[in-house]
Amino acid sequence: KQWYQRRVRVFVCFVVLFIQINLSVMKQIEVSDTIKIPADCKVNIDRRLVTVTGPRGILKKNFKHLQCELIPNKSSITIRVWFANRKAIACVRTICSHIENMFTGV
């Protein structure tokens, strides 16, 4: 009977620990960031394929491997991810940095 009680206690502690870990890793509903387009650059977005045209040439970057929305406006680009975990939130800023570096390169 003693070994059974000890096993139940260990199991209960494991369940409580598992619940605490899962509660601390909650997903955010919506994460977004905005980039301003420079005056001398032209941006075309076609299904997560970003093409930047500038005075020095054309650069293309494919973001199809990421689950995100790229929304072009007249003077900015919005990157949005829904129900993001920690890695997806980091990808939003990474995409912003890649596109800003494309602006610098053209």
PDB file of N, CA and C in Angstrom:
ATOM      1  N   LYS A   1       0.822  -1.191   0.000  1.00  0.00           N
ATOM      2  CA  LYS A   1       0.000   0.000   0.000  1.00  0.00           C
ATOM      3  C   LYS A   1       0.866   1.255   0.000  1.00  0.00           C
ATOM      4  N   GLN A   2       2.014   1.227   0.630  1.00  0.00           N
ATOM      5  CA  GLN A   2       2.885   2.387   0.678  1.00  0.00           C
ATOM      6  C   GLN A   2       3.438   2.742  -0.694  1.00  0.00           C
ATOM      7  N   TRP A   3       3.867   1.752  -1.437  1.00  0.00           N
ATOM      8  CA  TRP A   3       4.427   2.031  -2.759  1.00  0.00           C
ATOM      9  C   TRP A   3       3.365   2.613  -3.688  1.00  0.00           C
ATOM     10  N   TYR A   4       2.124   2.202  -3.521  1.00  0.00           N
ATOM     11  CA  TYR A   4       1.041   2.724  -4.340  1.00  0.00           C
ATOM     12  C   TYR A   4       0.800   4.203  -4.033  1.00  0.00           C
ATOM     13  N   GLN A   5       0.806   4.575  -2.755  1.00  0.00           N
ATOM     14  CA  GLN A   5       0.602   5.969  -2.376  1.00  0.00           C
ATOM     15  C   GLN A   5       1.739   6.854  -2.888  1.00  0.00           C
ATOM     16  N   ARG A   6       2.955   6.347  -2.824  1.00  0.00           N
ATOM     17  CA  ARG A   6       4.090   7.102  -3.322  1.00  0.00           C
ATOM     18  C   ARG A   6       3.989   7.312  -4.834  1.00  0.00           C
ATOM     19  N   ARG A   7       3.562   6.290  -5.556  1.00  0.00           N
ATOM     20  CA  ARG A   7       3.406   6.378  -7.003  1.00  0.00           C
ATOM     21  C   ARG A   7       2.312   7.391  -7.362  1.00  0.00           C
ATOM     22  N   VAL A   8       1.230   7.410  -6.619  1.00  0.00           N
ATOM     23  CA  VAL A   8       0.142   8.368  -6.862  1.00  0.00           C
ATOM     24  C   VAL A   8       0.632   9.784  -6.588  1.00  0.00           C
ATOM     25  N   ARG A   9       1.394   9.981  -5.515  1.00  0.00           N
ATOM     26  CA  ARG A   9       1.946  11.296  -5.191  1.00  0.00           C
ATOM     27  C   ARG A   9       2.866  11.800  -6.304  1.00  0.00           C
ATOM     28  N   VAL A  10       3.710  10.931  -6.826  1.00  0.00           N
ATOM     29  CA  VAL A  10       4.613  11.306  -7.912  1.00  0.00           C
ATOM     30  C   VAL A  10       3.813  11.674  -9.148  1.00  0.00           C
ATOM     31  N   PHE A  11       2.791  10.914  -9.453  1.00  0.00           N
ATOM     32  CA  PHE A  11       1.957  11.191 -10.619  1.00  0.00           C
ATOM     33  C   PHE A  11       1.246  12.536 -10.479  1.00  0.00           C
ATOM     34  N   VAL A  12       0.715  12.829  -9.312  1.00  0.00           N
ATOM     35  CA  VAL A  12       0.027  14.102  -9.078  1.00  0.00           C
ATOM     36  C   VAL A  12       1.003  15.266  -9.219  1.00  0.00           C
ATOM     37  N   CYS A  13       2.217  15.117  -8.691  1.00  0.00           N
ATOM     38  CA  CYS A  13       3.225  16.176  -8.832  1.00  0.00           C
ATOM     39  C   CYS A  13       3.572  16.393 -10.295  1.00  0.00           C
ATOM     40  N   PHE A  14       3.669  15.317 -11.066  1.00  0.00           N
ATOM     41  CA  PHE A  14       3.976  15.427 -12.484  1.00  0.00           C
ATOM     42  C   PHE A  14       2.859  16.163 -13.231  1.00  0.00           C
ATOM     43  N   VAL A  15       1.608  15.850 -12.933  1.00  0.00           N
ATOM     44  CA  VAL A  15       0.476  16.508 -13.585  1.00  0.00           C
ATOM     45  C   VAL A  15       0.453  17.993 -13.252  1.00  0.00           C
ATOM     46  N   VAL A  16       0.677  18.358 -12.003  1.00  0.00           N
ATOM     47  CA  VAL A  16       0.694  19.769 -11.597  1.00  0.00           C
ATOM     48  C   VAL A  16       1.818  20.509 -12.313  1.00  0.00           C
ATOM     49  N   LEU A  17       3.008  19.904 -12.410  1.00  0.00           N
ATOM     50  CA  LEU A  17       4.130  20.522 -13.107  1.00  0.00           C
ATOM     51  C   LEU A  17       3.816  20.697 -14.591  1.00  0.00           C
ATOM     52  N   PHE A  18       3.203  19.703 -15.205  1.00  0.00           N
ATOM     53  CA  PHE A  18       2.841  19.764 -16.624  1.00  0.00           C
ATOM     54  C   PHE A  18       1.843  20.893 -16.884  1.00  0.00           C
ATOM     55  N   ILE A  19       0.871  21.063 -16.025  1.00  0.00           N
ATOM     56  CA  ILE A  19      -0.120  22.126 -16.173  1.00  0.00           C
ATOM     57  C   ILE A  19       0.539  23.496 -16.010  1.00  0.00           C
ATOM     58  N   GLN A  20       1.444  23.642 -15.060  1.00  0.00           N
ATOM     59  CA  GLN A  20       2.123  24.928 -14.859  1.00  0.00           C
ATOM     60  C   GLN A  20       2.977  25.283 -16.072  1.00  0.00           C
ATOM     61  N   ILE A  21       3.653  24.320 -16.671  1.00  0.00           N
ATOM     62  CA  ILE A  21       4.482  24.594 -17.843  1.00  0.00           C
ATOM     63  C   ILE A  21       3.606  25.018 -19.011  1.00  0.00           C
ATOM     64  N   ASN A  22       2.511  24.334 -19.239  1.00  0.00           N
ATOM     65  CA  ASN A  22       1.634  24.668 -20.360  1.00  0.00           C
ATOM     66  C   ASN A  22       0.938  26.011 -20.183  1.00  0.00           C
ATOM     67  N   LEU A  23       0.644  26.395 -18.966  1.00  0.00           N
ATOM     68  CA  LEU A  23       0.012  27.692 -18.742  1.00  0.00           C
ATOM     69  C   LEU A  23       0.984  28.836 -18.978  1.00  0.00           C
ATOM     70  N   SER A  24       2.260  28.593 -18.752  1.00  0.00           N
ATOM     71  CA  SER A  24       3.235  29.656 -18.934  1.00  0.00           C
ATOM     72  C   SER A  24       3.592  29.867 -20.406  1.00  0.00           C
ATOM     73  N   VAL A  25       3.254  28.931 -21.282  1.00  0.00           N
ATOM     74  CA  VAL A  25       3.571  29.032 -22.702  1.00  0.00           C
ATOM     75  C   VAL A  25       2.266  29.262 -23.467  1.00  0.00           C
ATOM     76  N   MET A  26       1.659  30.406 -23.249  1.00  0.00           N
ATOM     77  CA  MET A  26       0.413  30.712 -23.943  1.00  0.00           C
ATOM     78  C   MET A  26       0.715  31.413 -25.260  1.00  0.00           C
ATOM     79  N   LYS A  27      -0.163  31.217 -26.219  1.00  0.00           N
ATOM     80  CA  LYS A  27       0.009  31.835 -27.522  1.00  0.00           C
ATOM     81  C   LYS A  27      -0.642  33.215 -27.525  1.00  0.00           C
ATOM     82  N   GLN A  28      -0.036  34.114 -28.284  1.00  0.00           N
ATOM     83  CA  GLN A  28      -0.639  35.422 -28.463  1.00  0.00           C
ATOM     84  C   GLN A  28      -1.608  35.345 -29.634  1.00  0.00           C
ATOM     85  N   ILE A  29      -2.679  36.106 -29.570  1.00  0.00           N
ATOM     86  CA  ILE A  29      -3.700  36.035 -30.612  1.00  0.00           C
ATOM     87  C   ILE A  29      -3.199  36.628 -31.917  1.00  0.00           C
ATOM     88  N   GLU A  30      -2.606  37.814 -31.847  1.00  0.00           N
ATOM     89  CA  GLU A  30      -2.140  38.463 -33.071  1.00  0.00           C
ATOM     90  C   GLU A  30      -0.875  39.257 -32.782  1.00  0.00           C
ATOM     91  N   VAL A  31       0.137  39.054 -33.632  1.00  0.00           N
ATOM     92  CA  VAL A  31       1.391  39.786 -33.528  1.00  0.00           C
ATOM     93  C   VAL A  31       1.646  40.438 -34.876  1.00  0.00           C
ATOM     94  N   SER A  32       1.944  41.739 -34.868  1.00  0.00           N
ATOM     95  CA  SER A  32       2.198  42.418 -36.139  1.00  0.00           C
ATOM     96  C   SER A  32       3.286  43.466 -35.972  1.00  0.00           C
ATOM     97  N   ASP A  33       3.897  43.798 -37.094  1.00  0.00           N
ATOM     98  CA  ASP A  33       4.922  44.827 -37.141  1.00  0.00           C
ATOM     99  C   ASP A  33       4.830  45.505 -38.497  1.00  0.00           C
ATOM    100  N   THR A  34       5.233  46.765 -38.555  1.00  0.00           N
ATOM    101  CA  THR A  34       5.102  47.557 -39.775  1.00  0.00           C
ATOM    102  C   THR A  34       6.458  48.106 -40.187  1.00  0.00           C
ATOM    103  N   ILE A  35       6.702  48.103 -41.508  1.00  0.00           N
ATOM    104  CA  ILE A  35       7.933  48.643 -42.071  1.00  0.00           C
ATOM    105  C   ILE A  35       7.547  49.764 -43.025  1.00  0.00           C
ATOM    106  N   LYS A  36       8.262  50.875 -42.961  1.00  0.00           N
ATOM    107  CA  LYS A  36       8.039  51.966 -43.912  1.00  0.00           C
ATOM    108  C   LYS A  36       8.850  51.707 -45.172  1.00  0.00           C
ATOM    109  N   ILE A  37       8.224  51.943 -46.329  1.00  0.00           N
ATOM    110  CA  ILE A  37       8.900  51.761 -47.609  1.00  0.00           C
ATOM    111  C   ILE A  37       9.599  53.070 -47.976  1.00  0.00           C
ATOM    112  N   PRO A  38      10.897  53.032 -48.298  1.00  0.00           N
ATOM    113  CA  PRO A  38      11.591  54.255 -48.709  1.00  0.00           C
ATOM    114  C   PRO A  38      11.020  54.801 -50.015  1.00  0.00           C
ATOM    115  N   ALA A  39      11.237  56.098 -50.250  1.00  0.00           N
ATOM    116  CA  ALA A  39      10.663  56.762 -51.421  1.00  0.00           C
ATOM    117  C   ALA A  39      11.230  56.241 -52.733  1.00  0.00           C
ATOM    118  N   ASP A  40      12.495  55.815 -52.740  1.00  0.00           N
ATOM    119  CA  ASP A  40      13.111  55.388 -53.988  1.00  0.00           C
ATOM    120  C   ASP A  40      12.954  53.893 -54.273  1.00  0.00           C
ATOM    121  N   CYS A  41      12.195  53.165 -53.443  1.00  0.00           N
ATOM    122  CA  CYS A  41      11.996  51.724 -53.627  1.00  0.00           C
ATOM    123  C   CYS A  41      10.545  51.421 -53.995  1.00  0.00           C
ATOM    124  N   LYS A  42      10.382  50.372 -54.770  1.00  0.00           N
ATOM    125  CA  LYS A  42       9.058  49.889 -55.147  1.00  0.00           C
ATOM    126  C   LYS A  42       8.966  48.433 -54.698  1.00  0.00           C
ATOM    127  N   VAL A  43       7.866  48.072 -54.038  1.00  0.00           N
ATOM    128  CA  VAL A  43       7.716  46.733 -53.467  1.00  0.00           C
ATOM    129  C   VAL A  43       6.527  46.037 -54.115  1.00  0.00           C
ATOM    130  N   ASN A  44       6.744  44.766 -54.466  1.00  0.00           N
ATOM    131  CA  ASN A  44       5.673  43.928 -54.978  1.00  0.00           C
ATOM    132  C   ASN A  44       5.629  42.658 -54.127  1.00  0.00           C
ATOM    133  N   ILE A  45       4.441  42.323 -53.600  1.00  0.00           N
ATOM    134  CA  ILE A  45       4.282  41.131 -52.772  1.00  0.00           C
ATOM    135  C   ILE A  45       3.266  40.220 -53.445  1.00  0.00           C
ATOM    136  N   ASP A  46       3.721  39.012 -53.770  1.00  0.00           N
ATOM    137  CA  ASP A  46       2.844  38.032 -54.412  1.00  0.00           C
ATOM    138  C   ASP A  46       2.960  36.716 -53.655  1.00  0.00           C
ATOM    139  N   ARG A  47       1.967  36.422 -52.817  1.00  0.00           N
ATOM    140  CA  ARG A  47       1.927  35.185 -52.040  1.00  0.00           C
ATOM    141  C   ARG A  47       3.226  34.925 -51.283  1.00  0.00           C
ATOM    142  N   ARG A  48       3.629  35.861 -50.448  1.00  0.00           N
ATOM    143  CA  ARG A  48       4.811  35.797 -49.587  1.00  0.00           C
ATOM    144  C   ARG A  48       6.132  35.769 -50.361  1.00  0.00           C
ATOM    145  N   LEU A  49       6.094  36.159 -51.627  1.00  0.00           N
ATOM    146  CA  LEU A  49       7.304  36.371 -52.407  1.00  0.00           C
ATOM    147  C   LEU A  49       7.476  37.877 -52.548  1.00  0.00           C
ATOM    148  N   VAL A  50       8.490  38.428 -51.894  1.00  0.00           N
ATOM    149  CA  VAL A  50       8.686  39.876 -51.831  1.00  0.00           C
ATOM    150  C   VAL A  50       9.734  40.264 -52.875  1.00  0.00           C
ATOM    151  N   THR A  51       9.363  41.226 -53.743  1.00  0.00           N
ATOM    152  CA  THR A  51      10.270  41.756 -54.752  1.00  0.00           C
ATOM    153  C   THR A  51      10.451  43.243 -54.488  1.00  0.00           C
ATOM    154  N   VAL A  52      11.703  43.661 -54.300  1.00  0.00           N
ATOM    155  CA  VAL A  52      12.017  45.065 -54.049  1.00  0.00           C
ATOM    156  C   VAL A  52      12.821  45.582 -55.245  1.00  0.00           C
ATOM    157  N   THR A  53      12.320  46.662 -55.846  1.00  0.00           N
ATOM    158  CA  THR A  53      12.991  47.289 -56.974  1.00  0.00           C
ATOM    159  C   THR A  53      13.467  48.665 -56.541  1.00  0.00           C
ATOM    160  N   GLY A  54      14.734  48.963 -56.839  1.00  0.00           N
ATOM    161  CA  GLY A  54      15.309  50.241 -56.460  1.00  0.00           C
ATOM    162  C   GLY A  54      16.256  50.745 -57.531  1.00  0.00           C
ATOM    163  N   PRO A  55      16.974  51.812 -57.236  1.00  0.00           N
ATOM    164  CA  PRO A  55      17.884  52.389 -58.234  1.00  0.00           C
ATOM    165  C   PRO A  55      19.071  51.482 -58.574  1.00  0.00           C
ATOM    166  N   ARG A  56      19.431  50.549 -57.697  1.00  0.00           N
ATOM    167  CA  ARG A  56      20.571  49.675 -57.950  1.00  0.00           C
ATOM    168  C   ARG A  56      20.191  48.303 -58.485  1.00  0.00           C
ATOM    169  N   GLY A  57      18.887  48.017 -58.623  1.00  0.00           N
ATOM    170  CA  GLY A  57      18.487  46.718 -59.160  1.00  0.00           C
ATOM    171  C   GLY A  57      17.269  46.140 -58.481  1.00  0.00           C
ATOM    172  N   ILE A  58      17.150  44.813 -58.596  1.00  0.00           N
ATOM    173  CA  ILE A  58      15.987  44.083 -58.082  1.00  0.00           C
ATOM    174  C   ILE A  58      16.467  42.988 -57.132  1.00  0.00           C
ATOM    175  N   LEU A  59      15.765  42.847 -55.992  1.00  0.00           N
ATOM    176  CA  LEU A  59      16.017  41.749 -55.060  1.00  0.00           C
ATOM    177  C   LEU A  59      14.715  41.013 -54.792  1.00  0.00           C
ATOM    178  N   LYS A  60      14.796  39.679 -54.723  1.00  0.00           N
ATOM    179  CA  LYS A  60      13.620  38.854 -54.432  1.00  0.00           C
ATOM    180  C   LYS A  60      13.919  37.980 -53.220  1.00  0.00           C
ATOM    181  N   LYS A  61      12.915  37.814 -52.386  1.00  0.00           N
ATOM    182  CA  LYS A  61      13.060  36.963 -51.199  1.00  0.00           C
ATOM    183  C   LYS A  61      11.767  36.186 -51.015  1.00  0.00           C
ATOM    184  N   ASN A  62      11.892  34.896 -50.768  1.00  0.00           N
ATOM    185  CA  ASN A  62      10.741  34.020 -50.623  1.00  0.00           C
ATOM    186  C   ASN A  62      10.510  33.727 -49.138  1.00  0.00           C
ATOM    187  N   PHE A  63       9.319  34.045 -48.629  1.00  0.00           N
ATOM    188  CA  PHE A  63       8.946  33.776 -47.240  1.00  0.00           C
ATOM    189  C   PHE A  63       7.821  32.752 -47.168  1.00  0.00           C
ATOM    190  N   LYS A  64       7.719  31.865 -48.135  1.00  0.00           N
ATOM    191  CA  LYS A  64       6.619  30.901 -48.167  1.00  0.00           C
ATOM    192  C   LYS A  64       6.744  29.811 -47.099  1.00  0.00           C
ATOM    193  N   HIS A  65       7.917  29.667 -46.516  1.00  0.00           N
ATOM    194  CA  HIS A  65       8.102  28.659 -45.479  1.00  0.00           C
ATOM    195  C   HIS A  65       7.570  29.117 -44.125  1.00  0.00           C
ATOM    196  N   LEU A  66       7.129  30.375 -44.010  1.00  0.00           N
ATOM    197  CA  LEU A  66       6.605  30.906 -42.755  1.00  0.00           C
ATOM    198  C   LEU A  66       5.100  31.146 -42.871  1.00  0.00           C
ATOM    199  N   GLN A  67       4.377  30.899 -41.790  1.00  0.00           N
ATOM    200  CA  GLN A  67       2.936  31.138 -41.750  1.00  0.00           C
ATOM    201  C   GLN A  67       2.698  32.576 -41.311  1.00  0.00           C
ATOM    202  N   CYS A  68       2.601  33.486 -42.273  1.00  0.00           N
ATOM    203  CA  CYS A  68       2.421  34.895 -41.934  1.00  0.00           C
ATOM    204  C   CYS A  68       1.651  35.585 -43.050  1.00  0.00           C
ATOM    205  N   GLU A  69       1.163  36.767 -42.748  1.00  0.00           N
ATOM    206  CA  GLU A  69       0.506  37.617 -43.735  1.00  0.00           C
ATOM    207  C   GLU A  69       1.411  38.802 -44.023  1.00  0.00           C
ATOM    208  N   LEU A  70       1.640  39.088 -45.291  1.00  0.00           N
ATOM    209  CA  LEU A  70       2.380  40.269 -45.704  1.00  0.00           C
ATOM    210  C   LEU A  70       1.384  41.174 -46.408  1.00  0.00           C
ATOM    211  N   ILE A  71       1.089  42.320 -45.805  1.00  0.00           N
ATOM    212  CA  ILE A  71       0.051  43.217 -46.307  1.00  0.00           C
ATOM    213  C   ILE A  71       0.703  44.508 -46.778  1.00  0.00           C
ATOM    214  N   PRO A  72       0.732  44.740 -48.110  1.00  0.00           N
ATOM    215  CA  PRO A  72       1.327  45.988 -48.608  1.00  0.00           C
ATOM    216  C   PRO A  72       0.334  47.139 -48.554  1.00  0.00           C
ATOM    217  N   ASN A  73       0.809  48.312 -48.155  1.00  0.00           N
ATOM    218  CA  ASN A  73       0.050  49.552 -48.210  1.00  0.00           C
ATOM    219  C   ASN A  73       0.799  50.502 -49.136  1.00  0.00           C
ATOM    220  N   LYS A  74       0.351  51.731 -49.256  1.00  0.00           N
ATOM    221  CA  LYS A  74       1.028  52.683 -50.141  1.00  0.00           C
ATOM    222  C   LYS A  74       2.440  53.001 -49.679  1.00  0.00           C
ATOM    223  N   SER A  75       2.615  53.206 -48.401  1.00  0.00           N
ATOM    224  CA  SER A  75       3.934  53.608 -47.899  1.00  0.00           C
ATOM    225  C   SER A  75       4.493  52.673 -46.827  1.00  0.00           C
ATOM    226  N   SER A  76       3.882  51.506 -46.631  1.00  0.00           N
ATOM    227  CA  SER A  76       4.367  50.592 -45.596  1.00  0.00           C
ATOM    228  C   SER A  76       3.977  49.153 -45.916  1.00  0.00           C
ATOM    229  N   ILE A  77       4.601  48.244 -45.184  1.00  0.00           N
ATOM    230  CA  ILE A  77       4.279  46.818 -45.257  1.00  0.00           C
ATOM    231  C   ILE A  77       3.984  46.352 -43.844  1.00  0.00           C
ATOM    232  N   THR A  78       2.897  45.616 -43.669  1.00  0.00           N
ATOM    233  CA  THR A  78       2.539  45.066 -42.365  1.00  0.00           C
ATOM    234  C   THR A  78       2.741  43.562 -42.397  1.00  0.00           C
ATOM    235  N   ILE A  79       3.475  43.045 -41.422  1.00  0.00           N
ATOM    236  CA  ILE A  79       3.676  41.607 -41.262  1.00  0.00           C
ATOM    237  C   ILE A  79       2.838  41.183 -40.069  1.00  0.00           C
ATOM    238  N   ARG A  80       1.977  40.189 -40.271  1.00  0.00           N
ATOM    239  CA  ARG A  80       1.047  39.778 -39.216  1.00  0.00           C
ATOM    240  C   ARG A  80       1.045  38.259 -39.084  1.00  0.00           C
ATOM    241  N   VAL A  81       1.042  37.783 -37.843  1.00  0.00           N
ATOM    242  CA  VAL A  81       0.955  36.358 -37.538  1.00  0.00           C
ATOM    243  C   VAL A  81      -0.148  36.174 -36.506  1.00  0.00           C
ATOM    244  N   TRP A  82      -0.997  35.167 -36.730  1.00  0.00           N
ATOM    245  CA  TRP A  82      -2.103  34.883 -35.819  1.00  0.00           C
ATOM    246  C   TRP A  82      -1.762  33.660 -34.972  1.00  0.00           C
ATOM    247  N   PHE A  83      -2.137  33.690 -33.700  1.00  0.00           N
ATOM    248  CA  PHE A  83      -1.939  32.601 -32.737  1.00  0.00           C
ATOM    249  C   PHE A  83      -0.489  32.128 -32.746  1.00  0.00           C
ATOM    250  N   ALA A  84       0.391  33.059 -32.470  1.00  0.00           N
ATOM    251  CA  ALA A  84       1.825  32.798 -32.575  1.00  0.00           C
ATOM    252  C   ALA A  84       2.405  32.288 -31.268  1.00  0.00           C
ATOM    253  N   ASN A  85       3.299  31.316 -31.398  1.00  0.00           N
ATOM    254  CA  ASN A  85       4.088  30.906 -30.246  1.00  0.00           C
ATOM    255  C   ASN A  85       5.385  31.704 -30.248  1.00  0.00           C
ATOM    256  N   ARG A  86       6.305  31.344 -29.414  1.00  0.00           N
ATOM    257  CA  ARG A  86       7.517  32.143 -29.236  1.00  0.00           C
ATOM    258  C   ARG A  86       8.355  32.217 -30.513  1.00  0.00           C
ATOM    259  N   LYS A  87       8.471  31.126 -31.240  1.00  0.00           N
ATOM    260  CA  LYS A  87       9.278  31.110 -32.454  1.00  0.00           C
ATOM    261  C   LYS A  87       8.624  31.921 -33.566  1.00  0.00           C
ATOM    262  N   ALA A  88       7.312  31.865 -33.673  1.00  0.00           N
ATOM    263  CA  ALA A  88       6.620  32.635 -34.707  1.00  0.00           C
ATOM    264  C   ALA A  88       6.714  34.135 -34.432  1.00  0.00           C
ATOM    265  N   ILE A  89       6.698  34.522 -33.165  1.00  0.00           N
ATOM    266  CA  ILE A  89       6.857  35.936 -32.806  1.00  0.00           C
ATOM    267  C   ILE A  89       8.249  36.414 -33.213  1.00  0.00           C
ATOM    268  N   ALA A  90       9.258  35.589 -33.020  1.00  0.00           N
ATOM    269  CA  ALA A  90      10.613  35.951 -33.427  1.00  0.00           C
ATOM    270  C   ALA A  90      10.716  36.070 -34.945  1.00  0.00           C
ATOM    271  N   CYS A  91       9.960  35.257 -35.673  1.00  0.00           N
ATOM    272  CA  CYS A  91       9.993  35.310 -37.142  1.00  0.00           C
ATOM    273  C   CYS A  91       9.441  36.624 -37.676  1.00  0.00           C
ATOM    274  N   VAL A  92       8.511  37.243 -36.974  1.00  0.00           N
ATOM    275  CA  VAL A  92       7.965  38.524 -37.431  1.00  0.00           C
ATOM    276  C   VAL A  92       9.066  39.571 -37.514  1.00  0.00           C
ATOM    277  N   ARG A  93       9.855  39.688 -36.478  1.00  0.00           N
ATOM    278  CA  ARG A  93      10.945  40.664 -36.488  1.00  0.00           C
ATOM    279  C   ARG A  93      12.030  40.287 -37.498  1.00  0.00           C
ATOM    280  N   THR A  94      12.253  38.995 -37.689  1.00  0.00           N
ATOM    281  CA  THR A  94      13.242  38.539 -38.664  1.00  0.00           C
ATOM    282  C   THR A  94      12.829  38.924 -40.076  1.00  0.00           C
ATOM    283  N   ILE A  95      11.558  38.762 -40.400  1.00  0.00           N
ATOM    284  CA  ILE A  95      11.065  39.152 -41.727  1.00  0.00           C
ATOM    285  C   ILE A  95      11.230  40.655 -41.921  1.00  0.00           C
ATOM    286  N   CYS A  96      10.912  41.429 -40.893  1.00  0.00           N
ATOM    287  CA  CYS A  96      11.089  42.885 -40.980  1.00  0.00           C
ATOM    288  C   CYS A  96      12.545  43.237 -41.267  1.00  0.00           C
ATOM    289  N   SER A  97      13.458  42.589 -40.579  1.00  0.00           N
ATOM    290  CA  SER A  97      14.877  42.870 -40.784  1.00  0.00           C
ATOM    291  C   SER A  97      15.323  42.482 -42.188  1.00  0.00           C
ATOM    292  N   HIS A  98      14.851  41.347 -42.692  1.00  0.00           N
ATOM    293  CA  HIS A  98      15.212  40.925 -44.044  1.00  0.00           C
ATOM    294  C   HIS A  98      14.739  41.939 -45.087  1.00  0.00           C
ATOM    295  N   ILE A  99      13.500  42.407 -44.943  1.00  0.00           N
ATOM    296  CA  ILE A  99      12.959  43.354 -45.928  1.00  0.00           C
ATOM    297  C   ILE A  99      13.681  44.693 -45.823  1.00  0.00           C
ATOM    298  N   GLU A 100      13.993  45.154 -44.624  1.00  0.00           N
ATOM    299  CA  GLU A 100      14.747  46.398 -44.467  1.00  0.00           C
ATOM    300  C   GLU A 100      16.138  46.278 -45.080  1.00  0.00           C
ATOM    301  N   ASN A 101      16.762  45.116 -44.951  1.00  0.00           N
ATOM    302  CA  ASN A 101      18.065  44.892 -45.582  1.00  0.00           C
ATOM    303  C   ASN A 101      17.941  44.863 -47.104  1.00  0.00           C
ATOM    304  N   MET A 102      16.797  44.389 -47.602  1.00  0.00           N
ATOM    305  CA  MET A 102      16.574  44.448 -49.051  1.00  0.00           C
ATOM    306  C   MET A 102      16.471  45.900 -49.523  1.00  0.00           C
ATOM    307  N   PHE A 103      15.836  46.755 -48.730  1.00  0.00           N
ATOM    308  CA  PHE A 103      15.753  48.177 -49.076  1.00  0.00           C
ATOM    309  C   PHE A 103      17.151  48.784 -49.125  1.00  0.00           C
ATOM    310  N   THR A 104      18.007  48.379 -48.198  1.00  0.00           N
ATOM    311  CA  THR A 104      19.364  48.907 -48.161  1.00  0.00           C
ATOM    312  C   THR A 104      20.165  48.444 -49.393  1.00  0.00           C
ATOM    313  N   GLY A 105      19.891  47.238 -49.861  1.00  0.00           N
ATOM    314  CA  GLY A 105      20.666  46.667 -50.958  1.00  0.00           C
ATOM    315  C   GLY A 105      20.296  47.162 -52.332  1.00  0.00           C
ATOM    316  N   VAL A 106      19.102  47.696 -52.492  1.00  0.00           N
ATOM    317  CA  VAL A 106      18.712  48.167 -53.841  1.00  0.00           C
ATOM    318  C   VAL A 106      18.675  49.662 -53.935  1.00  0.00           C
TER     319      VAL A 106
END
